[in-house]
């Protein structure tokens, strides 16, 4: 059975002490179960300490970004091998803040996705439209471009391991959530697109998370949608009890 995947994206938050405390709280989540996989993506500098705290638990860890080259003179960057070396299983790629604040384009995101797959690190490929794109009726076109360009050159086998996070940019950190119906409609479109790019078995295997102001009080309805396989959670992942509430909702949705 495909497991729900609830992953926290801590972004540029926490300090050493609070990152370790958050990992400790996450480790003892009573709601994480065989049906719900949980993960955390702390800032790079705390990865090792968070990994140490999470060791022996079922909570997986991811990086928030990486560079596609394996090593060399790339000041300020980290490689897939480095993330694996400190215990990461995942890496978030193409997050809207990388695309719209740091200016990353589809080509760069694609190189990173391919490098992560080649290294054995599982990409969480983020896709989603801006508010003006939604209002202009371009949601599907934008999501299609992010996915088809992002997965260019990725084999069917590797694609089955990729996680897609649909995060409408207008819902990230704004308190505005897509309605469960709006989310599922785009997830259905993504599932169909993945079927066209690969095949329906591969499309069915790929987990599609929803992200954008997911909170304990809206998580159950979102996670109960047919094509929603989990959540990428920003703000609410920084509070252990709120994150636990989302994990509990996912467990209820699939239980
Ligand atoms: P948010 O962030 O939950 O704070 O809206 C989600 C994300 O950016 O992944």
CSV table of C-alpha atoms and ligand atoms in Angstrom, one decimal:
chain,number,residue,atom,x,y,z
A,1,UNK,CA,0.0,0.0,0.0
A,2,UNK,CA,1.1,3.5,-0.8
A,3,UNK,CA,2.0,5.3,2.5
A,4,UNK,CA,0.8,8.8,3.2
A,5,UNK,CA,3.8,11.0,3.6
A,6,UNK,CA,3.8,14.0,6.0
A,7,UNK,CA,6.9,16.1,5.7
A,8,UNK,CA,7.9,19.2,7.6
A,9,UNK,CA,9.8,21.9,5.8
A,10,UNK,CA,11.4,24.0,8.5
A,11,UNK,CA,12.7,26.6,6.0
A,12,UNK,CA,15.2,29.1,7.5
A,13,UNK,CA,13.8,28.6,11.0
A,14,UNK,CA,14.9,27.2,14.4
A,15,UNK,CA,18.2,27.4,16.1
A,16,UNK,CA,20.4,24.6,17.2
A,17,UNK,CA,18.6,24.0,20.5
A,18,UNK,CA,15.0,24.3,19.1
A,19,UNK,CA,15.8,22.1,16.1
A,20,UNK,CA,17.0,19.3,18.4
A,21,UNK,CA,14.0,19.8,20.6
A,22,UNK,CA,11.6,19.7,17.6
A,23,UNK,CA,13.3,16.5,16.4
A,24,UNK,CA,12.9,14.9,19.8
A,25,UNK,CA,9.2,15.7,19.9
A,26,UNK,CA,8.7,14.4,16.3
A,27,UNK,CA,10.5,11.2,17.2
A,28,UNK,CA,7.9,10.3,19.8
A,29,UNK,CA,4.8,11.1,17.6
A,30,UNK,CA,2.0,8.8,18.8
A,31,UNK,CA,0.2,9.0,15.4
A,32,UNK,CA,3.0,8.1,13.0
A,33,UNK,CA,2.2,4.5,12.0
A,34,UNK,CA,2.7,2.0,9.4
A,35,UNK,CA,0.3,3.9,7.2
A,36,UNK,CA,1.9,7.3,7.7
A,37,UNK,CA,5.5,8.1,6.9
A,38,UNK,CA,6.8,11.3,8.6
A,39,UNK,CA,9.8,13.4,7.7
A,40,UNK,CA,11.6,16.6,8.6
A,41,UNK,CA,13.7,19.0,6.5
A,42,UNK,CA,15.8,21.1,8.8
A,43,UNK,CA,18.3,23.8,7.8
A,44,UNK,CA,21.5,22.3,6.5
A,45,UNK,CA,23.6,23.3,9.5
A,46,UNK,CA,21.4,21.3,11.9
A,47,UNK,CA,21.1,18.1,9.8
A,48,UNK,CA,23.7,16.1,11.6
A,49,UNK,CA,22.3,16.9,15.1
A,50,UNK,CA,18.7,16.2,14.0
A,51,UNK,CA,19.8,13.0,12.4
A,52,UNK,CA,21.4,11.9,15.6
A,53,UNK,CA,18.2,12.7,17.5
A,54,UNK,CA,16.1,10.9,15.0
A,55,UNK,CA,18.3,7.8,14.8
A,56,UNK,CA,16.5,4.6,15.6
A,57,UNK,CA,13.1,6.2,14.9
A,58,UNK,CA,10.9,5.9,11.7
A,59,UNK,CA,11.2,9.6,11.0
A,60,UNK,CA,13.1,10.3,7.8
A,61,UNK,CA,15.1,13.4,7.1
A,62,UNK,CA,15.5,15.5,4.0
A,63,UNK,CA,17.5,18.5,2.8
A,64,UNK,CA,15.7,21.7,1.6
A,65,UNK,CA,17.8,22.1,-1.5
A,66,UNK,CA,21.0,20.9,-3.2
A,67,UNK,CA,23.3,21.6,-6.2
A,68,UNK,CA,23.5,19.2,-9.1
A,69,UNK,CA,27.3,18.9,-9.4
A,70,UNK,CA,28.9,16.2,-7.3
A,71,UNK,CA,31.7,18.4,-5.9
A,72,UNK,CA,33.9,21.3,-6.7
A,73,UNK,CA,34.2,25.1,-6.6
A,74,UNK,CA,30.5,25.9,-5.9
A,75,UNK,CA,30.7,28.2,-2.9
A,76,UNK,CA,27.7,27.9,-0.6
A,77,UNK,CA,26.2,24.8,-2.2
A,78,UNK,CA,25.8,21.2,-1.0
A,79,UNK,CA,25.7,18.0,-3.0
A,80,UNK,CA,23.4,15.0,-3.0
A,81,UNK,CA,26.3,12.9,-1.6
A,82,UNK,CA,26.7,15.3,1.3
A,83,UNK,CA,23.0,15.1,2.1
A,84,UNK,CA,23.1,11.3,2.0
A,85,UNK,CA,26.3,11.4,4.1
A,86,UNK,CA,24.5,13.1,7.0
A,87,UNK,CA,21.5,10.8,6.8
A,88,UNK,CA,19.0,12.4,4.4
A,89,UNK,CA,16.7,10.3,2.4
A,90,UNK,CA,14.9,13.1,0.6
A,91,UNK,CA,15.6,16.5,-0.8
A,92,UNK,CA,13.0,19.2,-1.6
A,93,UNK,CA,13.6,20.6,-5.0
A,94,UNK,CA,12.0,23.5,-6.9
A,95,UNK,CA,10.3,24.9,-3.9
A,96,UNK,CA,8.4,28.1,-4.8
A,97,UNK,CA,10.8,30.1,-2.6
A,98,UNK,CA,13.7,28.7,-4.6
A,99,UNK,CA,11.8,29.4,-7.9
A,100,UNK,CA,10.5,32.9,-7.0
A,101,UNK,CA,12.9,34.3,-4.4
A,102,UNK,CA,16.1,32.8,-5.7
A,103,UNK,CA,15.2,32.7,-9.3
A,104,UNK,CA,15.6,29.0,-10.1
A,105,UNK,CA,14.2,27.9,-13.4
A,106,UNK,CA,12.9,24.6,-14.7
A,107,UNK,CA,16.2,23.7,-16.3
A,108,UNK,CA,18.1,24.0,-13.0
A,109,UNK,CA,15.4,22.2,-11.1
A,110,UNK,CA,15.6,19.4,-13.6
A,111,UNK,CA,19.4,19.0,-13.3
A,112,UNK,CA,19.0,18.8,-9.6
A,113,UNK,CA,16.2,16.2,-9.8
A,114,UNK,CA,18.3,14.1,-12.1
A,115,UNK,CA,21.4,14.4,-9.9
A,116,UNK,CA,19.4,13.5,-6.8
A,117,UNK,CA,18.0,10.4,-8.5
A,118,UNK,CA,21.4,9.3,-9.8
A,119,UNK,CA,22.8,9.6,-6.2
A,120,UNK,CA,19.9,7.7,-4.7
A,121,UNK,CA,18.3,10.7,-2.9
A,122,UNK,CA,14.6,10.9,-3.4
A,123,UNK,CA,13.4,14.3,-4.7
A,124,UNK,CA,10.3,16.0,-3.5
A,125,UNK,CA,9.6,18.0,-6.6
A,126,UNK,CA,7.5,21.1,-5.8
A,127,UNK,CA,5.2,22.5,-8.4
A,128,UNK,CA,2.4,25.2,-8.3
A,129,UNK,CA,1.0,28.3,-9.7
A,130,UNK,CA,1.1,31.9,-8.6
A,131,UNK,CA,-2.1,33.7,-7.8
A,132,UNK,CA,-2.1,35.7,-11.1
A,133,UNK,CA,-1.5,32.4,-13.0
A,134,UNK,CA,-4.5,30.8,-11.3
A,135,UNK,CA,-6.7,33.9,-12.0
A,136,UNK,CA,-5.6,33.8,-15.7
A,137,UNK,CA,-6.6,30.1,-16.0
A,138,UNK,CA,-3.0,28.9,-16.3
A,139,UNK,CA,-2.9,26.5,-13.3
A,140,UNK,CA,-2.7,23.4,-15.4
A,141,UNK,CA,-0.2,24.8,-17.9
A,142,UNK,CA,2.1,25.9,-15.1
A,143,UNK,CA,1.9,22.6,-13.3
A,144,UNK,CA,2.4,20.7,-16.5
A,145,UNK,CA,5.5,22.7,-17.3
A,146,UNK,CA,7.0,22.3,-13.8
A,147,UNK,CA,6.4,18.5,-14.0
A,148,UNK,CA,7.3,17.7,-17.6
A,149,UNK,CA,10.4,19.9,-17.5
A,150,UNK,CA,11.3,18.8,-13.9
A,151,UNK,CA,11.1,15.1,-14.8
A,152,UNK,CA,12.8,15.3,-18.2
A,153,UNK,CA,15.3,12.5,-18.5
A,154,UNK,CA,14.1,10.8,-15.4
A,155,UNK,CA,13.5,7.1,-16.0
A,156,UNK,CA,10.3,5.3,-15.2
A,157,UNK,CA,11.9,3.4,-12.4
A,158,UNK,CA,13.3,6.5,-10.7
A,159,UNK,CA,10.1,8.4,-11.3
A,160,UNK,CA,8.2,5.9,-9.2
A,161,UNK,CA,10.2,7.0,-6.2
A,162,UNK,CA,9.8,10.7,-6.7
A,163,UNK,CA,7.4,12.7,-4.5
A,164,UNK,CA,5.5,15.5,-6.1
A,165,UNK,CA,4.3,18.4,-3.9
A,166,UNK,CA,1.6,20.5,-5.3
A,167,UNK,CA,1.9,23.8,-3.6
A,168,UNK,CA,-0.2,26.7,-5.0
A,169,UNK,CA,2.1,29.7,-4.3
A,170,UNK,CA,-0.8,31.8,-3.2
A,171,UNK,CA,-1.5,29.3,-0.3
A,172,UNK,CA,2.1,29.1,1.0
A,173,UNK,CA,2.5,30.9,4.3
A,174,UNK,CA,-0.6,33.0,3.7
A,175,UNK,CA,-3.2,31.2,5.8
A,176,UNK,CA,-5.2,30.7,2.5
A,177,UNK,CA,-5.6,27.0,1.7
A,178,UNK,CA,-6.8,25.6,-1.5
A,179,UNK,CA,-10.2,24.0,-0.9
A,180,UNK,CA,-10.0,20.2,-0.7
A,181,UNK,CA,-11.8,20.2,-4.1
A,182,UNK,CA,-9.4,22.6,-5.7
A,183,UNK,CA,-6.4,20.6,-4.4
A,184,UNK,CA,-7.9,17.3,-5.6
A,185,UNK,CA,-8.7,18.7,-9.0
A,186,UNK,CA,-5.0,19.6,-9.6
A,187,UNK,CA,-3.8,16.4,-8.1
A,188,UNK,CA,-6.0,14.5,-10.5
A,189,UNK,CA,-4.6,16.5,-13.4
A,190,UNK,CA,-1.0,15.7,-12.1
A,191,UNK,CA,-1.9,12.0,-11.8
A,192,UNK,CA,-3.2,11.9,-15.3
A,193,UNK,CA,-0.2,13.8,-16.6
A,194,UNK,CA,2.2,11.4,-14.9
A,195,UNK,CA,0.3,8.6,-16.6
A,196,UNK,CA,0.8,10.2,-20.0
A,197,UNK,CA,4.5,10.8,-19.3
A,198,UNK,CA,5.1,7.3,-17.9
A,199,UNK,CA,2.3,4.9,-17.5
A,200,UNK,CA,-0.7,4.5,-15.2
A,201,UNK,CA,1.1,2.0,-12.8
A,202,UNK,CA,4.0,4.5,-12.3
A,203,UNK,CA,1.5,7.4,-11.9
A,204,UNK,CA,-0.4,5.4,-9.3
A,205,UNK,CA,2.9,4.8,-7.3
A,206,UNK,CA,4.0,8.4,-7.2
A,207,UNK,CA,3.0,10.2,-4.0
A,208,UNK,CA,1.5,13.6,-4.5
A,209,UNK,CA,1.5,15.8,-1.5
A,210,UNK,CA,-0.5,19.0,-1.0
A,211,UNK,CA,1.3,22.0,0.5
A,212,UNK,CA,0.2,25.5,1.5
A,213,UNK,CA,-1.1,26.4,4.9
A,214,UNK,CA,-1.9,22.9,6.0
A,215,UNK,CA,-2.9,22.9,9.7
A,216,UNK,CA,-4.5,20.4,12.1
A,217,UNK,CA,-7.9,21.8,11.5
A,218,UNK,CA,-7.9,21.5,7.7
A,219,UNK,CA,-5.7,18.5,7.3
A,220,UNK,CA,-8.3,15.8,7.6
A,221,UNK,CA,-10.5,17.1,4.8
A,222,UNK,CA,-7.4,17.6,2.6
A,223,UNK,CA,-5.8,14.3,3.3
A,224,UNK,CA,-9.2,12.5,2.7
A,225,UNK,CA,-9.2,13.5,-1.0
A,226,UNK,CA,-8.7,10.6,-3.3
A,227,UNK,CA,-5.5,11.8,-5.0
A,228,UNK,CA,-3.8,13.5,-1.9
A,229,UNK,CA,-1.1,11.3,-0.5
A,230,UNK,CA,0.3,13.5,2.2
A,231,UNK,CA,1.4,17.0,2.9
A,232,UNK,CA,4.5,19.2,2.8
A,233,UNK,CA,4.1,21.4,5.8
A,234,UNK,CA,5.9,24.7,6.5
A,235,UNK,CA,4.7,26.9,9.4
A,236,UNK,CA,2.7,24.2,11.2
A,237,UNK,CA,5.7,21.8,11.2
A,238,UNK,CA,7.6,24.2,13.6
A,239,UNK,CA,5.1,23.5,16.4
A,240,UNK,CA,5.3,19.9,17.6
A,241,UNK,CA,1.7,19.7,18.6
A,242,UNK,CA,0.4,21.2,15.4
A,243,UNK,CA,2.5,18.8,13.3
A,244,UNK,CA,1.3,15.9,15.4
A,245,UNK,CA,-2.3,17.0,14.7
A,246,UNK,CA,-1.6,16.8,11.0
A,247,UNK,CA,0.0,13.4,11.3
A,248,UNK,CA,-3.1,12.2,13.3
A,249,UNK,CA,-5.4,13.6,10.6
A,250,UNK,CA,-3.4,11.7,7.9
A,251,UNK,CA,-3.6,8.5,10.0
A,252,UNK,CA,-7.4,9.0,10.3
A,253,UNK,CA,-7.8,9.7,6.6
A,254,UNK,CA,-6.2,6.5,5.6
A,255,UNK,CA,-7.4,4.4,8.5
B,1,LIG,P1,3.2,26.6,4.8
B,1,LIG,O1,4.4,26.2,3.8
B,1,LIG,O2,2.7,25.3,5.3
B,1,LIG,O3,3.8,27.5,5.8
B,1,LIG,O4,2.2,27.3,3.9
B,1,LIG,C1,4.4,25.1,3.0
B,1,LIG,C2,5.6,25.0,2.2
B,1,LIG,O5,6.2,26.0,1.7
B,1,LIG,O6,6.1,23.9,1.9
